[in-house]
CSV table of C-alpha atoms and ligand atoms in Angstrom, one decimal:
chain,number,residue,atom,x,y,z
M,13,MET,CA,-19.9,-18.9,0.9
M,14,VAL,CA,-21.0,-16.8,-2.1
M,15,ILE,CA,-20.5,-13.1,-1.7
M,16,LYS,CA,-22.2,-10.8,-4.2
M,17,GLN,CA,-21.0,-7.2,-4.2
M,18,LEU,CA,-23.9,-4.8,-5.0
M,19,PRO,CA,-23.3,-2.0,-7.5
M,20,GLY,CA,-22.2,1.2,-5.7
M,21,VAL,CA,-25.5,3.0,-6.1
M,22,TRP,CA,-27.7,0.2,-4.7
M,23,TRP,CA,-25.3,-0.4,-1.9
M,24,GLY,CA,-25.4,3.3,-1.0
M,25,VAL,CA,-29.2,3.3,-0.9
M,26,LEU,CA,-29.4,0.2,1.3
M,27,CYS,CA,-26.9,1.5,3.8
M,28,THR,CA,-28.9,4.6,4.2
M,29,VAL,CA,-32.1,2.7,4.6
M,30,TRP,CA,-30.6,0.3,7.1
M,31,ASP,CA,-28.8,3.1,9.0
M,32,VAL,CA,-25.6,1.1,8.9
M,33,ARG,CA,-22.3,3.0,9.0
M,34,THR,CA,-20.0,1.9,6.2
M,35,VAL,CA,-16.3,2.4,5.8
M,36,LEU,CA,-14.6,2.1,2.4
M,37,ALA,CA,-11.0,1.1,1.9
M,38,ILE,CA,-10.3,3.0,-1.3
M,39,GLY,CA,-7.2,2.2,-3.3
M,40,VAL,CA,-5.9,5.4,-4.7
M,41,GLY,CA,-2.9,4.2,-6.7
M,42,ALA,CA,0.7,4.5,-5.7
M,43,GLY,CA,1.6,8.1,-6.3
M,44,ASP,CA,-0.2,9.7,-9.2
M,45,PRO,CA,-3.7,11.3,-8.8
M,46,GLU,CA,-4.4,10.1,-12.4
M,47,LEU,CA,-4.2,6.5,-11.4
M,48,LEU,CA,-7.6,6.4,-9.6
M,49,THR,CA,-10.2,4.1,-11.2
M,50,VAL,CA,-13.6,5.4,-12.0
M,51,GLN,CA,-15.0,3.2,-9.1
M,52,ALA,CA,-12.5,4.9,-6.7
M,53,VAL,CA,-13.6,8.4,-7.9
M,54,GLU,CA,-17.3,7.6,-7.5
M,55,ALA,CA,-16.6,6.2,-4.0
M,56,LEU,CA,-14.7,9.3,-3.0
M,57,ASN,CA,-17.7,11.4,-3.8
M,58,ARG,CA,-20.0,9.4,-1.5
M,59,VAL,CA,-17.8,9.9,1.6
M,60,ASP,CA,-18.9,11.9,4.6
M,61,VAL,CA,-15.7,11.4,6.7
M,62,PHE,CA,-12.2,10.5,5.6
M,63,PHE,CA,-10.2,8.9,8.5
M,64,VAL,CA,-6.5,9.5,8.2
M,65,PHE,CA,-3.8,7.9,10.2
M,66,ASP,CA,-0.8,10.2,10.6
M,67,LYS,CA,2.2,8.7,8.8
M,68,GLY,CA,5.8,9.0,10.3
M,69,GLU,CA,8.6,10.4,8.3
M,70,SER,CA,6.8,10.3,4.9
M,71,GLY,CA,3.7,12.0,6.4
M,72,ALA,CA,3.9,15.4,4.9
M,73,ASP,CA,4.4,14.1,1.3
M,74,LEU,CA,1.6,11.5,1.7
M,75,ASP,CA,-0.7,14.2,3.2
M,76,GLU,CA,0.0,16.3,0.1
M,77,ALA,CA,-0.7,13.4,-2.2
M,78,ARG,CA,-4.0,12.8,-0.4
M,79,ARG,CA,-5.0,16.5,-0.6
M,80,ALA,CA,-4.2,16.5,-4.3
M,81,ILE,CA,-6.4,13.5,-4.9
M,82,LEU,CA,-9.3,14.9,-3.0
M,83,LEU,CA,-9.0,18.4,-4.6
M,84,ARG,CA,-9.0,16.9,-8.0
M,85,HIS,CA,-11.5,14.1,-7.7
M,86,ALA,CA,-13.9,15.2,-4.9
M,87,PRO,CA,-14.1,19.0,-5.4
M,88,GLY,CA,-16.5,20.9,-3.2
M,89,GLU,CA,-15.3,19.6,0.1
M,90,LYS,CA,-18.6,18.0,1.2
M,91,TYR,CA,-16.6,15.8,3.5
M,92,ARG,CA,-14.7,16.1,6.8
M,93,VAL,CA,-11.2,14.8,7.4
M,94,VAL,CA,-10.7,13.2,10.9
M,95,GLU,CA,-7.1,12.5,12.0
M,96,VAL,CA,-6.6,9.3,14.0
M,97,PRO,CA,-3.4,9.3,16.0
M,98,ASP,CA,-1.2,6.5,14.9
M,99,PRO,CA,0.2,4.2,17.7
M,100,ARG,CA,3.9,3.8,17.9
M,101,ARG,CA,5.1,0.6,16.3
M,102,ASP,CA,7.9,-1.5,18.0
M,103,ARG,CA,10.3,-1.9,15.1
M,104,GLN,CA,13.0,-3.5,17.3
M,105,ALA,CA,10.7,-6.4,18.4
M,106,SER,CA,12.2,-9.8,17.6
M,107,ALA,CA,8.7,-11.3,17.0
M,108,TYR,CA,7.9,-9.2,13.9
M,109,THR,CA,4.5,-10.6,13.1
M,110,ALA,CA,3.3,-10.3,16.8
M,111,ALA,CA,4.5,-6.7,16.9
M,112,VAL,CA,2.6,-5.9,13.7
M,113,THR,CA,-0.5,-7.6,15.1
M,114,ASP,CA,-0.4,-5.6,18.4
M,115,TRP,CA,0.1,-2.4,16.4
M,116,ARG,CA,-2.8,-3.2,14.1
M,117,ASP,CA,-5.1,-4.0,17.1
M,118,GLU,CA,-4.3,-0.7,18.7
M,119,ARG,CA,-5.0,1.1,15.4
M,120,ALA,CA,-8.3,-0.8,15.2
M,121,ALA,CA,-9.3,0.4,18.7
M,122,ARG,CA,-8.4,4.0,17.8
M,123,LEU,CA,-10.3,3.9,14.5
M,124,GLU,CA,-13.2,2.3,16.2
M,125,ARG,CA,-13.5,5.2,18.7
M,126,ALA,CA,-13.2,7.7,15.8
M,127,ILE,CA,-15.9,6.0,13.8
M,128,GLU,CA,-18.2,5.8,16.9
M,129,THR,CA,-17.8,9.5,17.6
M,130,GLU,CA,-17.4,11.0,14.1
M,131,LEU,CA,-19.6,9.0,11.8
M,132,THR,CA,-23.4,9.2,12.1
M,133,ASP,CA,-25.6,6.1,11.5
M,134,GLY,CA,-26.0,5.5,7.8
M,135,GLY,CA,-22.9,7.6,7.2
M,136,VAL,CA,-20.0,6.7,4.8
M,137,GLY,CA,-16.5,6.8,6.1
M,138,ALA,CA,-13.3,6.0,4.1
M,139,ILE,CA,-9.7,5.3,4.4
M,140,LEU,CA,-7.5,6.2,1.4
M,141,VAL,CA,-5.1,3.3,0.9
M,142,TRP,CA,-1.8,3.8,-0.9
M,143,GLY,CA,-1.7,1.6,-4.0
M,144,ASP,CA,-4.0,-1.4,-3.6
M,145,PRO,CA,-5.6,-2.3,-0.2
M,146,ALA,CA,-4.9,-6.0,-0.9
M,147,LEU,CA,-1.1,-5.7,-1.0
M,148,TYR,CA,0.9,-5.2,2.2
M,149,ASP,CA,-1.7,-3.0,3.8
M,150,GLY,CA,-3.4,-3.5,7.1
M,151,THR,CA,-6.7,-1.5,6.4
M,152,ILE,CA,-8.9,-4.5,5.5
M,153,ARG,CA,-7.7,-6.5,8.6
M,154,ILE,CA,-8.3,-3.4,10.8
M,155,LEU,CA,-11.9,-3.1,9.5
M,156,ASP,CA,-12.4,-6.8,10.0
M,157,THR,CA,-11.2,-6.5,13.6
M,158,ILE,CA,-13.6,-3.7,14.3
M,159,ILE,CA,-16.5,-5.7,12.8
M,160,GLU,CA,-15.6,-8.7,14.8
M,161,ARG,CA,-15.4,-6.7,18.1
M,162,GLY,CA,-19.0,-5.7,17.4
M,163,VAL,CA,-18.8,-2.4,19.4
M,164,VAL,CA,-19.9,-0.4,16.4
M,165,GLU,CA,-22.1,-1.9,13.7
M,166,LEU,CA,-20.3,-1.5,10.5
M,167,ASP,CA,-20.2,-2.6,6.9
M,168,HIS,CA,-17.1,-2.3,4.7
M,169,ARG,CA,-16.2,-2.4,1.1
M,170,VAL,CA,-12.9,-2.5,-0.7
M,171,ILE,CA,-12.2,-0.5,-3.9
M,172,PRO,CA,-9.1,-1.8,-5.7
M,173,GLY,CA,-6.3,0.5,-6.7
M,174,ILE,CA,-3.2,0.5,-9.0
M,175,SER,CA,-0.4,-1.0,-6.9
M,176,SER,CA,3.3,-0.1,-7.0
M,177,ILE,CA,4.0,-3.5,-8.6
M,178,GLN,CA,1.8,-2.6,-11.5
M,179,LEU,CA,3.5,0.8,-11.8
M,180,LEU,CA,6.9,-0.8,-11.6
M,181,ALA,CA,6.2,-3.2,-14.5
M,182,ALA,CA,4.4,-0.6,-16.6
M,183,HIS,CA,7.1,2.1,-16.3
M,184,HIS,CA,9.9,-0.4,-17.1
M,185,ARG,CA,7.7,-1.7,-19.9
M,186,VAL,CA,8.1,-5.3,-18.8
M,187,PRO,CA,5.7,-8.1,-18.0
M,188,LEU,CA,5.9,-9.4,-14.4
M,189,ASN,CA,6.1,-13.0,-15.4
M,190,GLN,CA,8.0,-15.0,-18.0
M,191,VAL,CA,5.9,-17.1,-20.4
M,192,ALA,CA,3.6,-19.2,-18.2
M,193,GLY,CA,6.0,-18.7,-15.3
M,194,SER,CA,5.3,-17.7,-11.7
M,195,VAL,CA,6.2,-14.5,-9.8
M,196,VAL,CA,7.1,-14.4,-6.1
M,197,VAL,CA,6.2,-11.2,-4.3
M,198,THR,CA,8.1,-10.8,-1.1
M,199,PRO,CA,9.2,-8.3,1.5
M,200,GLY,CA,13.0,-7.8,1.6
M,201,ARG,CA,13.1,-9.4,5.1
M,202,LEU,CA,11.8,-12.7,3.9
M,203,LEU,CA,13.9,-12.7,0.7
M,204,ALA,CA,17.0,-12.4,3.0
M,205,ARG,CA,15.8,-15.4,5.0
M,206,GLN,CA,15.3,-17.4,1.8
M,207,LEU,CA,18.8,-16.5,0.5
M,208,ALA,CA,20.3,-17.7,3.7
M,209,ARG,CA,18.8,-21.1,3.1
M,210,GLY,CA,19.6,-21.0,-0.6
M,211,LEU,CA,17.3,-19.8,-3.4
M,212,ASP,CA,15.5,-22.5,-5.3
M,213,ASP,CA,16.4,-22.7,-9.1
M,214,THR,CA,12.7,-22.6,-9.9
M,215,VAL,CA,12.4,-19.1,-8.5
M,216,THR,CA,13.2,-16.8,-11.4
M,217,ASP,CA,11.0,-13.8,-11.1
M,218,ILE,CA,10.8,-11.9,-7.7
M,219,VAL,CA,9.1,-8.7,-6.8
M,220,VAL,CA,10.7,-7.2,-3.7
M,221,MET,CA,9.0,-4.6,-1.6
M,222,LEU,CA,9.5,-3.1,1.9
M,223,ASP,CA,13.2,-3.6,1.6
M,224,ALA,CA,15.3,-1.2,3.7
M,225,GLU,CA,18.4,-3.3,3.3
M,226,LEU,CA,18.5,-3.7,-0.5
M,227,VAL,CA,18.8,-7.5,-0.2
M,228,CYS,CA,19.5,-7.6,-3.9
M,229,THR,CA,23.1,-6.6,-3.2
M,230,ARG,CA,23.5,-10.3,-2.0
M,231,LEU,CA,22.6,-11.6,-5.4
M,232,ARG,CA,25.7,-10.6,-7.4
M,233,GLY,CA,27.0,-13.2,-9.8
M,234,GLN,CA,23.8,-15.1,-10.1
M,235,GLY,CA,22.6,-14.0,-13.5
M,236,PHE,CA,19.8,-11.7,-12.4
M,237,THR,CA,18.5,-8.6,-14.2
M,238,ILE,CA,17.0,-6.0,-12.0
M,239,TYR,CA,14.2,-3.4,-12.6
M,240,TRP,CA,14.3,-0.9,-9.8
M,241,GLY,CA,11.9,2.0,-9.2
M,242,ALA,CA,11.7,4.7,-6.5
M,243,TYR,CA,8.7,7.1,-5.8
M,244,LEU,CA,6.9,5.4,-8.8
M,245,GLY,CA,4.1,7.5,-10.3
M,246,SER,CA,5.3,10.7,-8.7
M,247,ASP,CA,7.2,13.6,-10.1
M,248,ASP,CA,10.3,12.3,-8.3
M,249,GLU,CA,10.2,8.9,-9.9
M,250,VAL,CA,13.6,7.3,-10.6
M,251,LEU,CA,14.0,4.1,-12.6
M,252,ILE,CA,17.2,2.0,-13.0
M,253,ALA,CA,17.4,-1.3,-15.0
M,254,GLY,CA,20.1,-3.6,-16.2
M,255,GLU,CA,22.1,-6.6,-15.3
M,256,LEU,CA,22.2,-6.7,-11.5
M,257,ASP,CA,26.0,-7.0,-11.4
M,258,GLN,CA,26.4,-3.9,-13.5
M,259,VAL,CA,23.8,-1.6,-11.9
M,260,VAL,CA,23.5,-2.6,-8.3
M,261,ASP,CA,26.1,-0.2,-7.0
M,262,ASP,CA,24.4,2.6,-8.8
M,263,ILE,CA,21.1,1.6,-7.2
M,264,VAL,CA,22.7,1.6,-3.7
M,265,ARG,CA,24.2,5.0,-4.2
M,266,THR,CA,21.1,6.5,-5.9
M,267,ARG,CA,18.8,5.2,-3.1
M,268,ARG,CA,21.1,6.6,-0.4
M,269,GLU,CA,21.2,10.0,-2.0
M,270,LEU,CA,17.4,10.1,-2.6
M,271,ARG,CA,16.7,9.1,0.9
M,272,GLU,CA,19.0,11.8,2.3
M,273,ARG,CA,17.5,14.4,0.1
M,274,LYS,CA,13.8,13.7,0.8
M,275,GLY,CA,14.1,12.1,4.3
M,276,TRP,CA,12.3,8.9,3.2
M,277,ILE,CA,12.1,6.6,0.3
M,278,MET,CA,9.6,4.1,-1.2
M,279,ASP,CA,11.2,1.7,-3.7
M,280,SER,CA,10.5,-1.7,-5.2
M,281,TYR,CA,12.2,-3.9,-7.7
M,282,LEU,CA,11.7,-6.9,-9.9
M,283,LEU,CA,14.5,-9.5,-10.1
M,284,ARG,CA,14.6,-11.7,-13.2
M,285,ARG,CA,16.8,-14.6,-14.4
M,286,ALA,CA,16.4,-17.0,-17.3
M,287,ARG,CA,14.3,-20.1,-16.6
M,288,THR,CA,16.2,-23.3,-17.0
Z,8,LIG,C1,3.2,-1.0,3.0
Z,8,LIG,S1,3.6,-1.4,1.4
Z,8,LIG,C2,2.2,-0.7,0.6
Z,8,LIG,C3,2.0,-1.3,-0.8
Z,8,LIG,C4,0.8,-0.7,-1.5
Z,8,LIG,N1,-0.4,-1.1,-0.9
Z,8,LIG,C5,0.8,-1.0,-3.0
Z,8,LIG,O1,-0.3,-1.5,-3.5
Z,8,LIG,O2,1.7,-0.8,-3.7
Z,8,LIG,C6,4.8,-0.2,1.1
Z,8,LIG,C7,5.9,-0.7,0.0
Z,8,LIG,O3,5.3,-0.6,-1.2
Z,8,LIG,C8,6.2,-0.2,-2.2
Z,8,LIG,N2,5.8,1.1,-2.8
Z,8,LIG,C9,4.6,1.7,-2.5
Z,8,LIG,N3,4.5,2.8,-3.2
Z,8,LIG,C10,5.6,2.9,-4.0
Z,8,LIG,C11,6.0,3.8,-5.0
Z,8,LIG,N4,5.3,4.8,-5.3
Z,8,LIG,N5,7.2,3.5,-5.6
Z,8,LIG,C12,7.9,2.4,-5.3
Z,8,LIG,N6,7.6,1.6,-4.4
Z,8,LIG,C13,6.4,1.8,-3.7
Z,8,LIG,C14,7.6,-0.1,-1.4
Z,8,LIG,O4,8.3,-1.3,-1.6
Z,8,LIG,C15,7.1,0.2,0.0
Z,8,LIG,O5,8.1,-0.2,0.9
């Protein structure tokens, strides 16, 4: 199937003529309002309604980040903001993927109701997505689910953003891959599983996200260098890099202190060892 994405202006005209509601998933970068692309800024200024899921413990800070982005890039407040209550997620569930799917389906149902009642035909809605919508984010799948259900007629578009991975590499001033090498991107949970089975020698460069346990502490003595970053792109950014055996205790302590101070933490890291 060949999909051609129309330039923003033409697509806007067509949606209005066809009277189709559209929802944009706009990647807004991972922490700094200066990280929005020109496409993202143009998209923000076409939006009638921003749909916002409330966000647990990091909510107040993420709300603030969103406000800062809109204030700076979509001045004039020609839009409305509609809050969509976030369903509770079962974090204790043994079947992780099934629990996430249930949670996403419930989010889709709630967003669908909000779109139906708050967005007029031909209107443009948007969801601001932290970092890039293609990376560990459920927004695209939620929009697909709504479209598949067919209760509201909807078109959707994805505007890419600068992800935390790109920030991590840029702020540490390192490339993600070694020459012609591969990079594994993984949540901490899956890295832990991989380590239990034994890490393949060919895996030399690993980006770890969503890691509440700091699984890297299990990699002492294996020749890894670590590039760690918390709250990347924000005023609170903290970076630590070095041989893992030398700096990992510092990372554990720093992470604990930051988390206690702020009440939540977002961190990622790159693990690297020489290719054999
Ligand atoms: C649900 S994922 C979202 C990723 C996001 N879509 C992106 O493009 O970066 C959340 C994880 O991304 C990473 N992350 C997101 N923003 C970050 C930031 N500003 N600093 C460090 N890590 C971040 C953390 O590993 C966090 O657990």
